Amino acid sequence: MLENLLISMENHNSLFENEIRKLNVPVCDIFVKDGKIVPAKFEKTDKKIGTSDVAEVNKEFPKTVKETENKILKGISGSVNVSGKRVAVLFSGGPAAGGHNVIIGLKKVLGDGNILFGVKNGPKGLLEGTLFEIKEEDVKRILNTGGFDFLGSDRTKIKSEEQYEAVRKTVKDYQLNGIVVVGGDDSNTNAAVLAELLYDMGVQVIGVPKTIDGDLQIGDILPISFGFDTATKIYSELVGNILQDTPSSRKYWHFIKLMGRSASHVALEVALQTRPAIALISEEVEAKKMSLGDIVKSICDVILTRASKGINHGVIVIPEGLIEFVPEMKSLIAELNDIMGHYGEDISKMFTFEEKKDFIYKKLNADSAKLMASLPDEFEKMLLLDRDAHGNLQVSQIPTEKLLITMVEERINEVKNHLDEIAYLNFDEKGLERIKKFKFATNNHFFGYEGRCGAPSLFDAAYTLNLGLCAGSLILDGKTGYIASVTDFDKGGSVLALPLTGLLNIEKRHGKNEMVIKKGLVEVDSPAFKFFEKRRKDWAEKDLFTSPGPRQLWGPVSKQLPITVALNRGYSSLEFNLGKETKVF
Ligand code: FBP
């Protein structure tokens, strides 16, 4: 009997997975009529958006800009009766929880009268024409499940004439009227490019904001990307568990690097959820122009202050992209990016690391070469890894947490032998005695991939279903060149569409200027950062940590929003309201 039950649970049929498929999902009022999910319409508002590079962007994207006027659309109840549309959806970039519900939202609004195709393996699949028709039976199984496995994903950047031709061929082969790109900043740059490219063919392109990094966000009009909530809840549970371990075992400092390529939204959210002794925020490091030495000193000050009180343990949260924000490292990385952009092919033909190093060192300026030489070999190797298709350094592969451990250890040993160096910390005799005896024992962790594909939190499940409904409604309403958005998470949700061209700015990639969607970084004057800044001294000196526990899909704490979002949007509670819980199938 038990064996049969266990066998029946194979292939995504765990007790948990079977229950989450039955879960009703909150749906914004404009998408519900008589208890059934329906499409909505859109009207143009007067609100225009654009970055400081708007003039250049407008020149490069004349057709979509003429169409959208860079103005925001607002979703309203009611729909246009449309059938016969053929729409393709693809995932792009790293996975994020809730992607499957986007597909379900699309399928629901497109209904039986229109065809939804899934593109296998991301933008690459669009070039190769690997599409298949999505039927309602297929998507019933993926409701509220994590991962992107239904379609797969990749990071191909669509930018060459040959690639444009391949896209046109796929569009013709499948007679597509619309393409929905579910992705982060770089993937939505692809969406903007495709919208312009396919405009004259009458093919609509709509983006959906995805990334666990949370850096596809623009104040009130796009409060967060999907996947951020689930990922940070998973990391917060893990960090909370480690925090709970520290005063139990009383001997370790844990250096925890958290995913989130550039921005520190993930680190800030996890810090607010768990209250560790130290959390580094890259944007603050940049704003204060802190060198690696300054960072190490600030970490050591906290470790030593705690040691002087007999607290020999703690947790340090480190954002994945930290090194790109340290001024001296930033110049080194920019130089390396230029060198690799220009000589990438020559470098890839070199067999040994020594050969590569030799070649690169000669091209670096003296300060950068000196800094590079001071870094551990393992670290140097990772800095020389190929950039991704969008020109990004693969920061997830760089062991910043280990580099910091080595540097902090060195300083602590030095300070123990020269206590006068920390006279400014004003420790008493007893405190100094404790420091002399203090043994600095460490563990390092990287929490990244474990957060991207968990079953979506209730917020992400609801947010993504509504984003899918918004994207599908935009297609039915004939719109192109927009990214779907849902806001007002505390008031039942408002549905918007933002012109993609209004999000583009010019950045250096592969050593050249390119138009890409601007990343939303942590603002050091934002309410979330200010609150963290106000509380962190207490978290450093006393053990005030909290363990948020596993994310909940049922019960009293299942409706919790990310703390950073609630603070930055000025909500008065952590509870979200995205409409009535609605039966999806
Ligand atoms: P997206 O921006 O595409 O959503 O990806 C985010 C991310 O998870 C980063 O946090 C991380 O640095 C990167 O992907 C890792 O990429 P890969 O999956 O290629 O290792």
Coordinates of C-alpha atoms and ligand atoms in Angstrom, one line a residue:
M1 CA 0.0 0.0 0.0
L2 CA 2.6 2.5 1.1
E3 CA 4.8 1.5 -1.8
N4 CA 2.0 2.3 -4.3
L5 CA 1.5 5.6 -2.7
L6 CA 5.2 6.4 -2.9
I7 CA 5.3 5.4 -6.6
S8 CA 2.2 7.5 -7.3
M9 CA 4.1 10.5 -5.9
E10 CA 6.8 10.3 -8.5
N11 CA 7.1 12.9 -11.4
H12 CA 5.8 16.1 -9.6
N13 CA 3.1 14.4 -7.5
S14 CA 4.5 14.9 -4.0
L15 CA 1.7 15.4 -1.4
F16 CA 2.8 19.1 -1.4
E17 CA 2.7 19.5 -5.2
N18 CA -0.7 17.9 -5.5
E19 CA -2.1 20.3 -2.9
I20 CA -0.7 23.5 -4.4
R21 CA -2.3 22.7 -7.7
K22 CA -5.7 23.0 -5.9
L23 CA -4.9 26.3 -4.4
N24 CA -7.2 29.2 -5.4
V25 CA -5.3 32.3 -6.5
P26 CA -6.1 36.0 -5.8
V27 CA -7.1 37.8 -9.0
C28 CA -7.6 41.5 -9.5
D29 CA -11.2 42.6 -9.9
I30 CA -10.8 43.8 -13.5
F31 CA -10.0 40.2 -14.6
V32 CA -13.1 38.6 -12.9
K33 CA -16.7 38.6 -14.0
D34 CA -19.3 36.3 -12.4
G35 CA -16.6 34.3 -10.7
K36 CA -14.9 33.6 -14.1
I37 CA -11.5 34.9 -15.3
V38 CA -11.9 37.4 -18.2
P39 CA -9.6 39.7 -20.2
A40 CA -9.4 43.5 -19.6
K41 CA -8.9 46.5 -21.9
F42 CA -6.4 49.4 -21.7
E43 CA -6.6 53.1 -22.0
K44 CA -3.7 55.5 -22.5
T45 CA -2.9 57.8 -19.5
D46 CA -1.1 61.1 -19.8
K47 CA 1.9 59.8 -17.8
K48 CA 5.1 59.5 -20.0
I49 CA 8.2 57.7 -18.9
G50 CA 11.8 57.8 -20.1
T51 CA 15.4 57.7 -18.9
S52 CA 17.9 60.4 -19.3
D53 CA 18.8 58.8 -22.7
V54 CA 15.2 59.1 -24.0
A55 CA 16.2 61.3 -27.0
E56 CA 18.6 58.6 -28.3
V57 CA 16.2 55.8 -27.5
N58 CA 13.4 57.6 -29.4
K59 CA 15.6 57.8 -32.5
E60 CA 16.5 54.1 -32.4
F61 CA 12.9 52.9 -31.8
P62 CA 10.8 55.3 -34.0
K63 CA 7.9 53.0 -34.7
T64 CA 7.1 51.8 -31.2
V65 CA 7.7 55.2 -29.7
K66 CA 5.3 56.7 -32.3
E67 CA 2.7 54.0 -31.3
T68 CA 3.1 54.2 -27.5
E69 CA 4.2 57.9 -27.2
N70 CA 6.1 56.5 -24.2
K71 CA 2.9 56.8 -22.2
I72 CA 1.6 54.4 -19.5
L73 CA -1.6 52.4 -20.1
K74 CA -4.1 51.6 -17.4
G75 CA -6.1 48.4 -17.4
I76 CA -9.9 48.7 -17.1
S77 CA -12.8 46.3 -16.9
G78 CA -14.2 45.1 -20.3
S79 CA -12.7 43.5 -23.2
V80 CA -12.5 43.5 -27.0
N81 CA -13.9 40.4 -28.6
V82 CA -10.9 38.9 -30.5
S83 CA -10.3 35.4 -31.9
G84 CA -7.8 33.8 -34.2
K85 CA -4.7 35.3 -32.7
R86 CA -1.6 33.1 -32.6
V87 CA 0.7 34.0 -29.7
A88 CA 4.0 32.6 -28.6
V89 CA 5.4 32.8 -25.0
L90 CA 9.0 32.3 -24.0
F91 CA 11.1 32.4 -20.8
S92 CA 14.4 34.2 -20.9
G93 CA 17.3 34.4 -18.4
G94 CA 17.5 32.8 -15.0
P95 CA 14.4 31.0 -13.7
A96 CA 12.1 32.6 -11.1
A97 CA 9.2 31.3 -9.2
G98 CA 5.8 31.9 -10.8
G99 CA 6.7 31.7 -14.5
H100 CA 4.3 28.8 -14.9
N101 CA 1.4 31.0 -13.6
V102 CA 2.2 33.6 -16.2
I103 CA 1.6 31.0 -18.9
I104 CA -1.7 30.0 -17.2
G105 CA -2.8 33.7 -17.1
L106 CA -2.1 34.0 -20.8
K107 CA -3.9 30.8 -21.6
K108 CA -6.9 31.8 -19.6
V109 CA -7.4 35.2 -21.3
L110 CA -6.6 34.0 -24.8
G111 CA -9.2 31.3 -24.2
D112 CA -10.3 28.7 -26.9
G113 CA -10.6 31.3 -29.6
N114 CA -6.9 32.0 -29.9
I115 CA -3.8 29.8 -29.9
L116 CA -1.0 29.9 -27.4
F117 CA 2.4 28.5 -28.4
G118 CA 5.2 27.7 -26.0
V119 CA 8.8 28.4 -27.2
K120 CA 11.2 25.8 -26.0
N121 CA 14.5 27.0 -24.5
G122 CA 14.1 30.7 -24.5
P123 CA 15.1 33.2 -27.2
K124 CA 17.3 30.6 -28.8
G125 CA 14.1 28.5 -29.4
L126 CA 12.5 31.5 -31.1
L127 CA 15.5 31.6 -33.5
E128 CA 15.3 27.9 -34.1
G129 CA 11.6 27.8 -34.3
T130 CA 11.0 25.2 -31.6
L131 CA 7.4 26.0 -30.8
F132 CA 4.5 23.8 -29.7
E133 CA 0.9 24.5 -29.0
I134 CA -0.1 24.8 -25.4
K135 CA -3.4 23.0 -24.4
E136 CA -5.4 23.6 -21.3
E137 CA -4.7 20.0 -20.1
D138 CA -0.9 20.7 -20.2
V139 CA -1.1 23.8 -18.0
K140 CA -3.4 22.4 -15.4
R141 CA -0.5 20.4 -14.1
I142 CA 1.8 23.4 -13.7
L143 CA -0.5 25.7 -11.7
N144 CA 1.4 27.2 -8.7
T145 CA 4.4 25.1 -9.4
G146 CA 8.0 26.4 -9.4
G147 CA 10.7 26.4 -12.1
F148 CA 10.7 27.1 -15.8
D149 CA 10.8 23.5 -16.8
F150 CA 7.6 23.6 -18.8
L151 CA 9.4 25.5 -21.5
G152 CA 13.1 25.9 -20.5
S153 CA 15.1 29.2 -20.8
D154 CA 18.3 30.6 -22.1
R155 CA 20.2 33.9 -22.3
T156 CA 20.6 34.4 -26.0
K157 CA 20.8 38.1 -26.9
I158 CA 19.0 38.9 -30.2
K159 CA 21.0 41.6 -32.0
S160 CA 22.4 40.4 -35.3
E161 CA 20.8 40.7 -38.8
E162 CA 21.0 36.9 -39.1
Q163 CA 19.1 36.5 -35.8
Y164 CA 16.5 39.0 -36.9
E165 CA 16.0 37.0 -40.1
A166 CA 15.6 33.8 -38.0
V167 CA 12.9 35.5 -35.9
R168 CA 11.0 36.7 -39.0
K169 CA 11.1 33.1 -40.3
T170 CA 9.7 31.7 -37.1
V171 CA 7.0 34.4 -37.1
K172 CA 6.1 33.5 -40.7
D173 CA 6.3 29.7 -40.2
Y174 CA 3.9 29.8 -37.2
Q175 CA 1.9 32.8 -38.5
L176 CA 2.4 34.5 -35.2
N177 CA 0.5 37.7 -34.2
G178 CA 2.1 38.1 -30.9
I179 CA 5.2 37.2 -28.7
V180 CA 5.3 37.4 -24.9
V181 CA 8.8 37.6 -23.4
V182 CA 9.0 36.7 -19.7
G183 CA 12.4 38.0 -18.5
G184 CA 14.6 40.4 -16.6
D185 CA 16.2 43.6 -17.8
D186 CA 18.3 42.1 -20.6
S187 CA 15.5 39.9 -21.8
N188 CA 13.1 42.8 -21.9
T189 CA 15.7 44.7 -23.9
N190 CA 15.2 41.8 -26.4
A191 CA 11.4 42.4 -26.2
A192 CA 11.9 46.1 -27.0
V193 CA 14.1 45.2 -30.0
L194 CA 11.6 42.6 -31.2
A195 CA 8.7 45.0 -30.9
E196 CA 10.4 47.5 -33.2
L197 CA 11.7 44.8 -35.5
L198 CA 8.3 43.1 -36.0
Y199 CA 6.2 46.3 -36.0
D200 CA 5.7 46.4 -39.7
M201 CA 4.7 42.7 -39.8
G202 CA 1.9 43.5 -37.3
V203 CA 3.4 41.3 -34.7
Q204 CA 2.8 42.5 -31.1
V205 CA 5.5 42.0 -28.5
I206 CA 4.8 42.3 -24.7
G207 CA 7.3 41.8 -21.8
V208 CA 6.6 40.4 -18.4
P209 CA 8.9 41.5 -15.5
K210 CA 10.8 38.5 -14.1
T211 CA 14.0 38.2 -12.0
I212 CA 14.7 37.1 -8.5
D213 CA 17.2 40.0 -8.4
G214 CA 14.4 42.5 -8.0
D215 CA 16.2 45.0 -10.1
L216 CA 13.5 45.3 -12.7
Q217 CA 11.5 47.8 -10.6
I218 CA 10.5 51.4 -11.0
G219 CA 8.9 53.0 -7.9
D220 CA 5.1 52.9 -7.8
I221 CA 4.6 51.8 -11.5
L222 CA 6.6 48.6 -11.3
P223 CA 7.1 47.9 -7.5
I224 CA 9.0 44.5 -8.0
S225 CA 9.7 41.8 -10.5
F226 CA 8.2 38.3 -9.9
G227 CA 10.3 35.6 -8.3
F228 CA 11.9 38.1 -5.8
D229 CA 9.5 37.3 -3.0
T230 CA 9.8 33.5 -3.3
A231 CA 13.6 33.6 -3.6
T232 CA 14.1 36.0 -0.6
K233 CA 11.6 33.9 1.5
I234 CA 13.7 30.8 0.7
Y235 CA 17.0 32.5 1.5
S236 CA 15.5 34.1 4.6
E237 CA 14.5 30.7 5.9
L238 CA 18.0 29.4 5.3
V239 CA 19.7 32.4 6.8
G240 CA 17.3 32.4 9.7
N241 CA 18.2 28.7 10.4
I242 CA 21.9 29.5 10.4
L243 CA 21.3 32.5 12.7
Q244 CA 19.5 30.1 15.0
D245 CA 22.5 27.8 14.9
T246 CA 25.0 30.5 15.8
P247 CA 24.1 31.1 19.5
S248 CA 23.4 27.4 19.8
S249 CA 26.9 26.2 18.7
R250 CA 28.5 29.6 19.7
K251 CA 31.7 29.3 17.7
Y252 CA 31.2 30.2 14.0
W253 CA 31.0 33.3 11.9
H254 CA 29.0 32.5 8.7
F255 CA 29.8 34.4 5.6
I256 CA 26.7 34.1 3.3
K257 CA 26.7 35.3 -0.2
L258 CA 23.3 35.8 -1.7
M259 CA 22.3 35.8 -5.3
G260 CA 21.3 39.0 -7.1
R261 CA 23.7 39.9 -9.9
S262 CA 24.1 43.7 -9.4
A263 CA 21.6 45.2 -7.1
S264 CA 21.5 44.3 -3.4
H265 CA 17.7 44.1 -3.1
V266 CA 17.9 40.4 -2.2
A267 CA 20.5 41.1 0.5
L268 CA 18.5 44.0 1.9
E269 CA 15.3 42.0 2.0
V270 CA 16.9 39.0 3.7
A271 CA 18.6 41.4 6.2
L272 CA 15.2 43.0 7.0
Q273 CA 13.6 39.5 7.4
T274 CA 16.4 38.0 9.6
R275 CA 18.3 40.8 11.3
P276 CA 21.9 39.4 11.0
A277 CA 24.9 41.0 12.7
I278 CA 26.2 42.4 9.4
A279 CA 24.6 42.9 5.9
L280 CA 26.7 44.6 3.2
I281 CA 24.8 46.6 0.6
S282 CA 26.7 47.2 -2.6
E283 CA 25.0 50.5 -3.4
E284 CA 26.1 51.9 0.0
V285 CA 29.6 50.7 -0.6
E286 CA 29.6 52.6 -3.9
A287 CA 28.0 55.7 -2.5
K288 CA 30.5 55.9 0.3
K289 CA 33.4 54.9 -2.1
M290 CA 34.5 52.2 0.3
S291 CA 37.6 50.2 -0.7
L292 CA 37.9 46.5 0.0
G293 CA 40.1 47.5 3.0
D294 CA 37.3 49.8 4.3
I295 CA 34.8 46.9 4.0
V296 CA 37.1 44.5 5.8
K297 CA 37.7 47.0 8.6
S298 CA 34.0 47.7 9.1
I299 CA 33.4 43.9 9.3
C300 CA 36.2 43.4 11.8
D301 CA 35.0 46.2 14.0
V302 CA 31.7 44.4 14.4
I303 CA 33.3 41.0 14.9
L304 CA 35.7 42.4 17.5
T305 CA 33.0 44.4 19.3
R306 CA 31.0 41.3 19.7
A307 CA 34.1 39.3 20.8
S308 CA 34.8 41.9 23.4
K309 CA 31.4 41.1 24.9
G310 CA 32.0 37.3 24.7
I311 CA 29.8 36.9 21.5
N312 CA 32.0 34.8 19.2
H313 CA 29.5 34.1 16.5
G314 CA 27.5 35.8 13.9
V315 CA 26.2 36.0 10.3
I316 CA 27.4 38.3 7.5
V317 CA 25.2 38.7 4.5
I318 CA 27.0 39.6 1.3
P319 CA 25.4 40.6 -2.0
E320 CA 26.5 38.6 -5.0
G321 CA 27.5 41.7 -7.0
L322 CA 29.5 43.4 -4.2
I323 CA 32.8 43.5 -5.9
E324 CA 31.4 45.4 -8.9
F325 CA 30.5 48.3 -6.6
V326 CA 33.9 48.6 -4.8
P327 CA 35.5 51.5 -6.7
E328 CA 39.0 49.9 -7.3
M329 CA 37.4 46.6 -8.3
K330 CA 34.9 48.4 -10.5
S331 CA 37.7 50.0 -12.6
L332 CA 39.5 46.7 -12.8
I333 CA 36.3 44.9 -14.0
A334 CA 35.5 47.7 -16.5
E335 CA 39.1 47.4 -17.9
L336 CA 38.8 43.6 -18.0
N337 CA 35.4 43.9 -19.8
D338 CA 36.9 46.2 -22.4
I339 CA 39.9 43.9 -22.9
M340 CA 37.7 40.8 -23.2
G341 CA 35.3 42.7 -25.5
H342 CA 38.1 43.5 -27.8
Y343 CA 40.3 40.5 -27.6
G344 CA 37.7 37.8 -26.5
E345 CA 38.5 35.6 -29.4
D346 CA 42.3 35.7 -29.0
I347 CA 41.9 35.0 -25.3
S348 CA 39.6 32.1 -25.8
K349 CA 42.2 30.4 -28.0
M350 CA 44.8 30.5 -25.2
F351 CA 45.0 27.2 -23.4
T352 CA 46.4 28.0 -19.9
F353 CA 45.3 30.4 -17.3
E354 CA 49.0 31.7 -17.1
E355 CA 49.0 32.5 -20.8
K356 CA 45.7 34.4 -20.5
K357 CA 46.9 36.2 -17.4
D358 CA 50.1 37.2 -19.1
F359 CA 48.3 38.7 -22.1
I360 CA 45.7 40.6 -19.9
Y361 CA 48.2 41.9 -17.4
K362 CA 50.1 43.7 -20.2
K363 CA 46.9 45.5 -21.2
L364 CA 45.8 46.6 -17.7
N365 CA 46.8 49.9 -16.2
A366 CA 49.4 49.8 -13.3
D367 CA 46.9 50.1 -10.4
S368 CA 44.5 47.5 -11.8
A369 CA 47.4 45.1 -12.5
K370 CA 48.6 45.5 -8.9
L371 CA 45.1 44.9 -7.6
M372 CA 44.6 41.9 -9.8
A373 CA 47.9 40.4 -8.6
S374 CA 46.9 40.8 -5.0
L375 CA 43.8 38.6 -5.5
P376 CA 43.8 34.9 -4.8
D377 CA 44.2 32.7 -8.0
E378 CA 40.7 31.2 -7.7
F379 CA 39.2 34.7 -7.7
E380 CA 41.4 35.9 -10.6
K381 CA 40.2 32.9 -12.7
M382 CA 36.6 33.8 -12.1
L383 CA 37.1 37.4 -13.2
L384 CA 38.4 36.1 -16.5
L385 CA 35.4 33.8 -17.1
D386 CA 33.6 34.5 -20.4
R387 CA 30.9 37.3 -20.0
D388 CA 27.3 36.1 -20.7
A389 CA 25.7 37.0 -24.0
H390 CA 24.6 40.3 -22.6
G391 CA 28.1 41.2 -21.5
N392 CA 27.6 40.6 -17.8
L393 CA 30.3 39.3 -15.5
Q394 CA 29.2 36.0 -14.0
V395 CA 29.3 37.2 -10.4
S396 CA 27.5 34.0 -9.2
Q397 CA 30.8 32.2 -9.9
I398 CA 33.0 34.6 -8.0
P399 CA 33.8 33.5 -4.4
T400 CA 33.5 37.0 -2.7
E401 CA 32.6 35.4 0.6
K402 CA 35.8 33.4 0.6
L403 CA 37.9 36.5 -0.3
L404 CA 36.3 38.4 2.5
I405 CA 37.0 35.5 5.0
T406 CA 40.7 35.5 4.0
M407 CA 41.0 39.3 4.4
V408 CA 39.0 39.5 7.6
E409 CA 41.1 36.7 9.1
E410 CA 44.3 38.5 8.2
R411 CA 43.2 41.7 9.9
I412 CA 41.9 39.9 13.0
N413 CA 45.3 38.1 13.5
E414 CA 47.1 41.4 13.0
V415 CA 44.9 43.2 15.4
K416 CA 45.3 40.5 18.1
N417 CA 49.1 41.1 17.9
H418 CA 48.7 44.9 17.8
L419 CA 45.8 45.9 20.0
D420 CA 46.7 49.5 19.8
E421 CA 45.4 49.4 16.2
I422 CA 41.8 49.2 17.6
A423 CA 42.2 51.8 20.3
Y424 CA 39.4 53.8 18.6
L425 CA 37.0 51.1 19.6
N426 CA 37.6 51.9 23.3
F427 CA 37.4 48.4 24.7
D428 CA 38.0 47.9 28.5
E429 CA 40.6 45.5 29.9
K430 CA 38.2 42.6 30.1
G431 CA 37.1 43.2 26.5
L432 CA 40.7 43.3 25.3
E433 CA 41.4 40.0 27.2
R434 CA 38.5 38.4 25.4
I435 CA 39.7 39.5 22.1
K436 CA 43.2 38.0 22.7
K437 CA 41.6 34.7 23.4
F438 CA 39.0 34.9 20.6
K439 CA 39.2 32.2 18.0
F440 CA 37.8 33.3 14.6
A441 CA 36.2 30.2 13.1
T442 CA 34.3 30.6 9.8
N443 CA 31.9 28.9 7.4
N444 CA 31.1 30.1 3.9
H445 CA 27.9 29.7 2.0
F446 CA 26.4 30.7 -1.3
F447 CA 22.6 30.7 -1.5
G448 CA 21.6 31.3 -5.1
Y449 CA 20.2 28.5 -7.3
E450 CA 18.2 27.1 -4.3
G451 CA 16.0 30.2 -4.4
R452 CA 15.0 30.4 -8.0
C453 CA 12.8 27.4 -8.6
G454 CA 10.9 26.8 -5.4
A455 CA 7.1 26.7 -5.6
P456 CA 6.0 30.3 -5.7
S457 CA 5.0 32.1 -2.5
L458 CA 1.3 33.0 -2.5
F459 CA 2.3 36.5 -3.5
D460 CA 4.3 35.3 -6.5
A461 CA 1.6 32.9 -7.5
A462 CA -1.0 35.7 -7.5
Y463 CA 1.3 38.3 -9.0
T464 CA 2.3 36.1 -11.9
L465 CA -1.2 34.9 -12.7
N466 CA -2.3 38.6 -12.9
L467 CA 0.8 39.5 -14.9
G468 CA -0.1 36.7 -17.4
L469 CA -3.7 38.0 -17.5
C470 CA -2.4 41.5 -18.1
A471 CA 0.0 40.4 -20.9
G472 CA -2.7 38.3 -22.6
S473 CA -5.2 41.2 -22.4
L474 CA -2.7 43.6 -24.0
I475 CA -2.3 41.2 -26.9
L476 CA -6.1 40.9 -27.3
D477 CA -6.3 44.7 -27.2
G478 CA -3.8 45.1 -30.0
K479 CA -1.0 46.7 -28.0
T480 CA 2.8 46.3 -28.6
G481 CA 6.0 47.4 -27.0
Y482 CA 4.8 47.3 -23.4
I483 CA 5.8 45.5 -20.3
A484 CA 2.9 44.2 -18.1
S485 CA 2.7 45.5 -14.6
V486 CA 0.5 45.2 -11.5
T487 CA 0.8 47.7 -8.7
D488 CA -1.1 48.8 -5.5
F489 CA -0.5 45.4 -3.8
D490 CA -2.3 46.6 -0.7
K491 CA -5.5 47.7 -2.4
G492 CA -6.6 44.9 -4.6
G493 CA -4.0 45.6 -7.4
S494 CA -4.0 48.1 -10.3
V495 CA -3.1 46.8 -13.7
L496 CA -0.7 48.9 -15.9
A497 CA 1.4 48.6 -19.1
L498 CA 4.6 50.5 -19.4
P499 CA 6.2 51.4 -22.7
L500 CA 9.4 49.3 -23.0
T501 CA 11.2 52.2 -24.7
G502 CA 10.7 54.3 -21.6
L503 CA 12.9 51.9 -19.6
L504 CA 15.9 51.9 -21.9
N505 CA 19.2 53.6 -21.3
I506 CA 22.7 53.5 -22.7
E507 CA 25.3 51.3 -21.0
K508 CA 28.7 49.9 -21.8
R509 CA 28.5 46.1 -22.6
H510 CA 31.3 44.1 -24.2
G511 CA 33.3 47.3 -24.3
K512 CA 30.7 49.1 -26.4
N513 CA 27.7 51.4 -25.8
E514 CA 24.4 49.6 -26.0
M515 CA 20.8 50.4 -25.3
V516 CA 19.5 48.2 -22.5
I517 CA 16.8 48.4 -19.8
K518 CA 18.1 50.3 -16.8
K519 CA 18.6 48.3 -13.7
G520 CA 16.7 49.5 -10.6
L521 CA 19.3 49.5 -7.8
V522 CA 18.8 49.9 -4.1
E523 CA 18.5 53.6 -3.4
V524 CA 20.3 54.6 -0.2
D525 CA 17.7 57.2 0.6
S526 CA 14.8 54.8 0.2
P527 CA 12.6 54.0 3.2
A528 CA 13.8 50.4 3.2
F529 CA 17.4 51.2 3.3
K530 CA 16.9 54.0 5.9
F531 CA 15.1 51.6 8.2
F532 CA 17.9 49.1 7.8
E533 CA 20.5 51.8 8.5
K534 CA 18.6 52.8 11.7
R535 CA 18.4 49.3 13.1
R536 CA 21.7 47.7 12.1
K537 CA 23.8 48.9 15.0
D538 CA 21.5 47.1 17.4
W539 CA 21.5 44.0 15.3
A540 CA 25.4 44.1 15.3
E541 CA 25.8 44.6 19.0
K542 CA 23.0 42.3 20.3
D543 CA 21.6 39.1 19.0
L544 CA 18.3 40.4 17.7
F545 CA 17.9 38.0 14.8
T546 CA 14.6 36.4 13.8
S547 CA 13.9 33.2 12.0
P548 CA 11.0 33.8 9.5
G549 CA 10.6 30.1 8.9
P550 CA 9.5 28.4 5.7
R551 CA 7.2 30.3 3.3
Q552 CA 3.6 29.6 3.9
L553 CA 0.9 29.0 1.2
W554 CA -2.0 28.5 3.6
G555 CA -2.8 30.2 6.9
P556 CA -2.2 33.5 8.8
V557 CA 1.2 34.4 7.4
S558 CA 0.7 33.3 3.8
K559 CA -0.2 36.8 2.6
Q560 CA 3.1 38.4 3.5
L561 CA 4.7 40.9 1.1
P562 CA 8.4 41.5 0.8
I563 CA 9.4 44.0 3.6
T564 CA 11.4 46.2 1.2
V565 CA 8.4 46.6 -1.1
A566 CA 6.0 47.4 1.8
L567 CA 8.4 50.0 3.2
N568 CA 9.3 51.6 -0.1
R569 CA 5.7 51.8 -1.2
G570 CA 4.6 53.2 2.1
Y571 CA 2.1 50.4 2.9
S572 CA 0.8 50.3 6.5
S573 CA 1.0 46.5 6.8
L574 CA 2.9 43.5 5.3
E575 CA -0.3 41.9 4.0
F576 CA -1.0 41.9 0.3
N577 CA -4.4 42.1 -1.3
L578 CA -4.5 41.3 -5.0
G579 CA -8.2 40.6 -5.2
K580 CA -10.5 37.7 -4.4
E581 CA -9.2 34.2 -4.3
T582 CA -10.4 32.6 -7.5
K583 CA -10.6 29.1 -8.8
V584 CA -8.4 28.9 -11.8
F585 CA -9.4 25.6 -13.3
Ligands
FBP1 P1 17.9 37.0 -14.5 O1 18.3 38.4 -14.3 O2 18.0 36.5 -15.8 O3 16.6 36.7 -13.8 O4 19.0 36.1 -13.7 C1 19.3 36.4 -12.4 C2 20.3 35.4 -11.8 O5 19.7 34.5 -11.0 C3 21.3 36.2 -11.0 O6 20.9 36.5 -9.7 C4 22.6 35.4 -11.1 O7 23.8 36.2 -11.0 C5 22.4 34.8 -12.5 O8 21.1 34.7 -12.7 C6 23.1 33.4 -12.6 O9 23.0 33.1 -13.9 P2 23.1 31.6 -14.5 O10 21.8 30.9 -14.3 O11 23.4 31.8 -15.9 O12 24.2 30.9 -13.7

